[in-house]
Short mmCIF file of C-alpha atoms in Angstrom, two decimals:
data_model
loop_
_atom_site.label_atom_id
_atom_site.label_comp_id
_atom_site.label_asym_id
_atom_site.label_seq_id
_atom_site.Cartn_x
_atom_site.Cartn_y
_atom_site.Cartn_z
CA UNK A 1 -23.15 -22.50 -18.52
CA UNK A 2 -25.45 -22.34 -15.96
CA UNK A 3 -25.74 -19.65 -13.16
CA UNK A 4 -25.56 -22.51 -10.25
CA UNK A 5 -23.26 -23.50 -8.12
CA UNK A 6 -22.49 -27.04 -7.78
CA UNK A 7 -19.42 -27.06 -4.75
CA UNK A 8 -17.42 -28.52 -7.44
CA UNK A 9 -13.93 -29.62 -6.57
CA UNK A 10 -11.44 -29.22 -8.89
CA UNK A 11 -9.97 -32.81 -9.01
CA UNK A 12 -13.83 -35.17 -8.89
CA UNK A 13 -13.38 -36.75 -12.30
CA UNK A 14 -17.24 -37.66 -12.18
CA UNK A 15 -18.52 -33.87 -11.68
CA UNK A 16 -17.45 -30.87 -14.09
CA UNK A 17 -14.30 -28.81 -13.01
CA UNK A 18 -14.58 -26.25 -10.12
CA UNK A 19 -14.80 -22.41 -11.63
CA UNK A 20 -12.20 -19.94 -10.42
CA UNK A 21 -12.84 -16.50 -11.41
CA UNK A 22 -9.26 -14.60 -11.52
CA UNK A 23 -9.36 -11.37 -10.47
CA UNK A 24 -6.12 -9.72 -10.44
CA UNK A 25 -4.50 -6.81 -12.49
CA UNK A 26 -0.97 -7.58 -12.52
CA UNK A 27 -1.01 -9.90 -15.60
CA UNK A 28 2.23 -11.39 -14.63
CA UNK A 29 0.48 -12.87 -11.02
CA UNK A 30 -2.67 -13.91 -13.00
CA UNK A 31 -0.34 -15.73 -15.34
CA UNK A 32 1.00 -17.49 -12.58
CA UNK A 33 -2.58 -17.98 -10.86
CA UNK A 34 -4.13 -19.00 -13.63
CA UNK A 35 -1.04 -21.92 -14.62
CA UNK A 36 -1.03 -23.23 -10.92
CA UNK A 37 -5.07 -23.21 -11.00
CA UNK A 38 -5.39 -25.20 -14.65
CA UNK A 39 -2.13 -27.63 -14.07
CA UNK A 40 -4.61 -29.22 -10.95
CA UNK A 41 -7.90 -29.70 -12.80
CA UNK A 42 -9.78 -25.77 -12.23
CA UNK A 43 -11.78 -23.90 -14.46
CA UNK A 44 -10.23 -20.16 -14.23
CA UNK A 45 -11.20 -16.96 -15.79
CA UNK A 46 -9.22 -13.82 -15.30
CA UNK A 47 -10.21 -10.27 -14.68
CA UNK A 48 -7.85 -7.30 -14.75
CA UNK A 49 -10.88 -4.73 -12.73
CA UNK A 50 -13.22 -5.05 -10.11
CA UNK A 51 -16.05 -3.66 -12.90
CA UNK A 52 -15.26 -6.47 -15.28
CA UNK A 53 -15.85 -9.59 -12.94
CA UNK A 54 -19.05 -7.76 -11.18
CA UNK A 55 -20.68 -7.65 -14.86
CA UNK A 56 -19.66 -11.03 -15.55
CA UNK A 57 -21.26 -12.33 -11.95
CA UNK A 58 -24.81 -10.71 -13.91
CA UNK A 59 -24.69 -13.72 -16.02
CA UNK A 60 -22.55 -16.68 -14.54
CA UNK A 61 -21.62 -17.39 -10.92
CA UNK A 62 -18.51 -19.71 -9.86
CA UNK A 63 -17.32 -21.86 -7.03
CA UNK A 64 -14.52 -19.46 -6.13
CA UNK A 65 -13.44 -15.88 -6.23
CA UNK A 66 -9.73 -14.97 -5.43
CA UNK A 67 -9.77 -11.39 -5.10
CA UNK A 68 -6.46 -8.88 -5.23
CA UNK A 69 -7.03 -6.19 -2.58
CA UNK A 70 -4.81 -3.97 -4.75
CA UNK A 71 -6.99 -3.38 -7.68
CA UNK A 72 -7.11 -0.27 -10.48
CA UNK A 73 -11.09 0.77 -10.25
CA UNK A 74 -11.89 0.14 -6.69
CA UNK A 75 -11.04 -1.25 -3.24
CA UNK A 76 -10.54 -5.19 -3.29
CA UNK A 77 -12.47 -4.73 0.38
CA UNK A 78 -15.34 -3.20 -1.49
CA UNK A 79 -15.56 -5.70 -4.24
CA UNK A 80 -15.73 -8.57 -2.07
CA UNK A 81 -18.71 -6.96 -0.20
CA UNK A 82 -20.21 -7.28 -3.80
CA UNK A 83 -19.36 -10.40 -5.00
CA UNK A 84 -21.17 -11.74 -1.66
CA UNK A 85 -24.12 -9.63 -2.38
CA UNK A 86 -24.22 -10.95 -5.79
CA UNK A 87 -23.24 -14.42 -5.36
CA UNK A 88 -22.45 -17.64 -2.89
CA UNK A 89 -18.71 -17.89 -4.09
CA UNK A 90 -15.92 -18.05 -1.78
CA UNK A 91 -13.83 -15.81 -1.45
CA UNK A 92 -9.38 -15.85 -1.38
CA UNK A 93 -7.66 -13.11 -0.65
CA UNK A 94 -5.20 -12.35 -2.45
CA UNK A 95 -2.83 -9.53 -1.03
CA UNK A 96 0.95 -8.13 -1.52
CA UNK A 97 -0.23 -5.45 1.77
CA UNK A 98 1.76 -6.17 4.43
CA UNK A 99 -0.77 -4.90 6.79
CA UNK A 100 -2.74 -7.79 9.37
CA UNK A 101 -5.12 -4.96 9.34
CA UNK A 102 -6.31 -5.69 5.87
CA UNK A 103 -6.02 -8.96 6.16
CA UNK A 104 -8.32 -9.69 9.28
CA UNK A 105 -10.93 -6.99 7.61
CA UNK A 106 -10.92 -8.90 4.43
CA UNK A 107 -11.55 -12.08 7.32
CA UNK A 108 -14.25 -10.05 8.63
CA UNK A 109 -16.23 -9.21 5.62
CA UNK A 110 -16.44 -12.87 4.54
CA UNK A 111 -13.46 -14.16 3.21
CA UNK A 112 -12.88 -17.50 3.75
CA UNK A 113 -9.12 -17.32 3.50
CA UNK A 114 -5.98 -15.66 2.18
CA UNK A 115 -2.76 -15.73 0.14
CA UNK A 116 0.15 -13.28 0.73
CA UNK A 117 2.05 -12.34 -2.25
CA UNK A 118 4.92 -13.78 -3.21
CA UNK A 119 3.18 -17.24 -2.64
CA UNK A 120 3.95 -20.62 -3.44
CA UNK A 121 1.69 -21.96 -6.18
CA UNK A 122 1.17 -25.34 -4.29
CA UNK A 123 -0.03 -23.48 -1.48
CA UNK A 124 -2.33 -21.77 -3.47
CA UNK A 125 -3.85 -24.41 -4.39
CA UNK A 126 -3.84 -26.25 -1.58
CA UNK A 127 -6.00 -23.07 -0.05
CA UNK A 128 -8.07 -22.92 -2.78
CA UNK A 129 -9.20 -27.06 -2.17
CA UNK A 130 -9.60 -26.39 1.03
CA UNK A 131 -12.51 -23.77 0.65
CA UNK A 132 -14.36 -25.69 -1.79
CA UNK A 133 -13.82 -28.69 0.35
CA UNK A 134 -15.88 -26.57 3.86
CA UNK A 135 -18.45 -25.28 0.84
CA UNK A 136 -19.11 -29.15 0.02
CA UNK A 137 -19.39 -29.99 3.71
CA UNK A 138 -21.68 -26.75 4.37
CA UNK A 139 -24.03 -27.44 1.63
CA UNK A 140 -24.79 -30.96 2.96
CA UNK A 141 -23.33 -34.52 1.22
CA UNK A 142 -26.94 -35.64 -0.21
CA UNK A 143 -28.51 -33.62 -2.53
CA UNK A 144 -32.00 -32.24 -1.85
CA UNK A 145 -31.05 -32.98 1.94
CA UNK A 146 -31.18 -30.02 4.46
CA UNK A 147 -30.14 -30.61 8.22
CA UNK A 148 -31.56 -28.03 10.62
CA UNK A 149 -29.83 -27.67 14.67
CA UNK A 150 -31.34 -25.91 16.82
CA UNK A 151 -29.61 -24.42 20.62
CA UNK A 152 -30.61 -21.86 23.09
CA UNK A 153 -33.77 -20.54 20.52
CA UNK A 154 -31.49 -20.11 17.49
CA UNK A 155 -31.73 -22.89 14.15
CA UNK A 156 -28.99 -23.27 11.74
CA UNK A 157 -29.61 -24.14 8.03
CA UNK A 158 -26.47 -26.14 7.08
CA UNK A 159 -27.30 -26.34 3.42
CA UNK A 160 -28.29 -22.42 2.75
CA UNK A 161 -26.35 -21.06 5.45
CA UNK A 162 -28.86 -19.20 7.44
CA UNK A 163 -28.80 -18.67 11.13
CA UNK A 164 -32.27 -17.86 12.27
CA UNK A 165 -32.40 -16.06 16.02
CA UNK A 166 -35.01 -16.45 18.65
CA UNK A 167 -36.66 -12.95 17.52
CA UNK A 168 -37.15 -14.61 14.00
CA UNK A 169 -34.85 -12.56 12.17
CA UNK A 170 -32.34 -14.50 9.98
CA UNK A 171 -28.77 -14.35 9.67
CA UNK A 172 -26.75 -15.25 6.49
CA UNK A 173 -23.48 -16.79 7.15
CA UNK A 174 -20.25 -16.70 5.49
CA UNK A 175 -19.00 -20.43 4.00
CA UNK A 176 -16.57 -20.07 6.70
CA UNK A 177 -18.60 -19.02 9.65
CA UNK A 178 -21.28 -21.90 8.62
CA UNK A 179 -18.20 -24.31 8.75
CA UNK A 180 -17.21 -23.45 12.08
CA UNK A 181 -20.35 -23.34 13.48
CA UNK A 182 -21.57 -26.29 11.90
CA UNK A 183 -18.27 -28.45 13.73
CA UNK A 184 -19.36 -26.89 16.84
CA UNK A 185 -23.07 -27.90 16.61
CA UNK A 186 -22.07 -31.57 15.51
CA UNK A 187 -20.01 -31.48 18.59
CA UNK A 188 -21.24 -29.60 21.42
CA UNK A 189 -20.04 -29.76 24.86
CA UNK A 190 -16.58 -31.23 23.63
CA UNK A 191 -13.39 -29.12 23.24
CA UNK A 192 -12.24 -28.94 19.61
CA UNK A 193 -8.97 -27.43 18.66
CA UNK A 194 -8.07 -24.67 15.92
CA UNK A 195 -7.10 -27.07 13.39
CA UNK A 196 -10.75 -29.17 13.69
CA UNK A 197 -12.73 -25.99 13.41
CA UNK A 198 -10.61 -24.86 10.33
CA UNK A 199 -10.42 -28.58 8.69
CA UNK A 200 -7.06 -28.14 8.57
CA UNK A 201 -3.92 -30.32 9.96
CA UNK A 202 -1.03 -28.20 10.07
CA UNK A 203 -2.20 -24.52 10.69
CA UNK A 204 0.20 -22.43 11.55
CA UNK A 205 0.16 -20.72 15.12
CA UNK A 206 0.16 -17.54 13.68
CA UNK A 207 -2.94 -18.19 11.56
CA UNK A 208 -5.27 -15.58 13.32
CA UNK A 209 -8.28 -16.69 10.63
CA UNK A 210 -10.23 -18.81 13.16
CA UNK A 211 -10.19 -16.33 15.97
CA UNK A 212 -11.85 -13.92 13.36
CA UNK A 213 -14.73 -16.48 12.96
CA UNK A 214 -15.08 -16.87 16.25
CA UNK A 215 -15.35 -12.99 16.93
CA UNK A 216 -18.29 -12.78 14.21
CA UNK A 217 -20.44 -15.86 15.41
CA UNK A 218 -19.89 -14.44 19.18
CA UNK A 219 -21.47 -11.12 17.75
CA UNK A 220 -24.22 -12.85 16.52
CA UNK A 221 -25.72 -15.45 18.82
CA UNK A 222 -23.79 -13.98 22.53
CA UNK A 223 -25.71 -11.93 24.57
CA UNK A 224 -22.42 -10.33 25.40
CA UNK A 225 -19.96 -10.93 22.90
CA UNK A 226 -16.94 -9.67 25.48
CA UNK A 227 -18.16 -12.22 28.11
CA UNK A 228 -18.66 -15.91 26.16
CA UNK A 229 -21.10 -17.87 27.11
CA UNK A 230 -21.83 -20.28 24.52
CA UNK A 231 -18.40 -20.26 22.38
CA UNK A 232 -16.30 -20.77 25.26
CA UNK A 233 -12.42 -20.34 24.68
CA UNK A 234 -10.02 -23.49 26.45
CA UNK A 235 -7.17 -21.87 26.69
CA UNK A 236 -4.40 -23.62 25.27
CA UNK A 237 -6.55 -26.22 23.89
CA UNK A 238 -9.29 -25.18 21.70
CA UNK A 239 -12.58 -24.06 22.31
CA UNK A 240 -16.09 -25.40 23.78
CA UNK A 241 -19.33 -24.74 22.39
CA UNK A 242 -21.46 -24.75 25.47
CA UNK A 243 -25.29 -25.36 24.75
CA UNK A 244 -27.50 -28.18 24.00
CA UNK A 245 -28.09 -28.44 20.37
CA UNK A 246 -31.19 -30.97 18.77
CA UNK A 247 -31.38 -32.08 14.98
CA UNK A 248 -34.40 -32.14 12.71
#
């Protein structure tokens, strides 16, 4: 198989299946994973250690990662760090730790979403869709196309994911930070809510995940991250972004 990733889907009849790599110690939860993944069309491989799946990702990437924090040979914070140094997968989280702590760290290290355990398998799923589904829409529709915006000095590569500053240095995004910037880019100077930024219909109110995404891209293109200038918040409606953006 080859090493690229195609933003499959799980359920396009015309492309090949979406690859879900498993990795989860508790073989009765990857038994469960792995049922819910394969009854809807995915790809899945499982992997009881963090070691295993990092010597796999030498020779094969996939679409999707879902990651157990709780794992025997290391941290399931640390892994992630290295499945995003050694691949573009997204990343699930995958969690029985009660903690938001953990959760908005896993947020802030570049996962795109999570799963508390116990968990309903349709939900899962529905979760995992919805990550390849921003991937898709990140890496551009046409292939070979790239669409570059450009506000305030900075340029965003929607297809690779960059973020290049005024300075010239260059930023690499997370799926789900390109997503979010990417709506607010298409869309400047309008308010968009938390469930048009996320791509999502019914997101729960206590769904902190897009105020995490909004804390990272702040602390990357805000001269003062504590004072907004450019991601504006609307309270009780949404948020604005606030600059003049032009397309090549």
């Amino acid at each position: 198989m080859s090493a690229e990733t195609h933003h499959r889907t799980g359920n396009d009849a015309s492309a090949p299946p979406a690859l879900v790599y498993v990795i989860e110690d508790d073989a009765d939860v990857a038994r469960l994973v792995l049922t819910a993944l394969r009854d809807f069309g995915f790809a899945c491989e499982v992997f009881g250690t963090g070691g295993a799946v990092l010597r796999r990702l030498q020779f094969e990437k996939p679409d999707l990662c879902i990651v157990d924090l709780g794992l025997p040979d290391m941290d399931g914070l640390d892994l992630m760090r290295r499945i995003a140094a050694a691949s573009s997968a997204g990343v699930l989280i995958l969690t029985g730790r009660g903690h938001t702590a953990d959760r908005v760290m896993g947020l802030e290290l570049g996962g795109d979403d999570y799963v508390t355990k116990p968990f309903e398998s349709r939900e899962l799923v529905a979760r995992v869709r919805s990550i390849l589904r921003r991937r898709g829409a990140a890496a551009g529709s046409a292939p070979g196309q790239r669409r570059y915006a450009n506000f305030l000095g900075w340029r965003i590569d929607c297809a690779a994911n960059v973020l290049r500053a005024p300075d010239g240095s260059e930023h690499l995004l997370g799926t789900a930070e390109t997503q979010v910037l990417r709506c607010f880019v298409e869309r400047p100077h309008q308010i968009l809510t938390r469930e048009q930024l996320m791509g999502e219909r019914d997101l729960s109110p206590t769904d902190r995940s897009i105020d995490v995404r909004i804390s990272r891209l702040r602390k990357k293109i805000e001269p003062d991250p504590h004072e907004p200038a450019i991601i504006k918040t609307v309270y009780g409606a949404g948020y604005l972004f606030a600059a003049d953006v032009s397309w090549e």
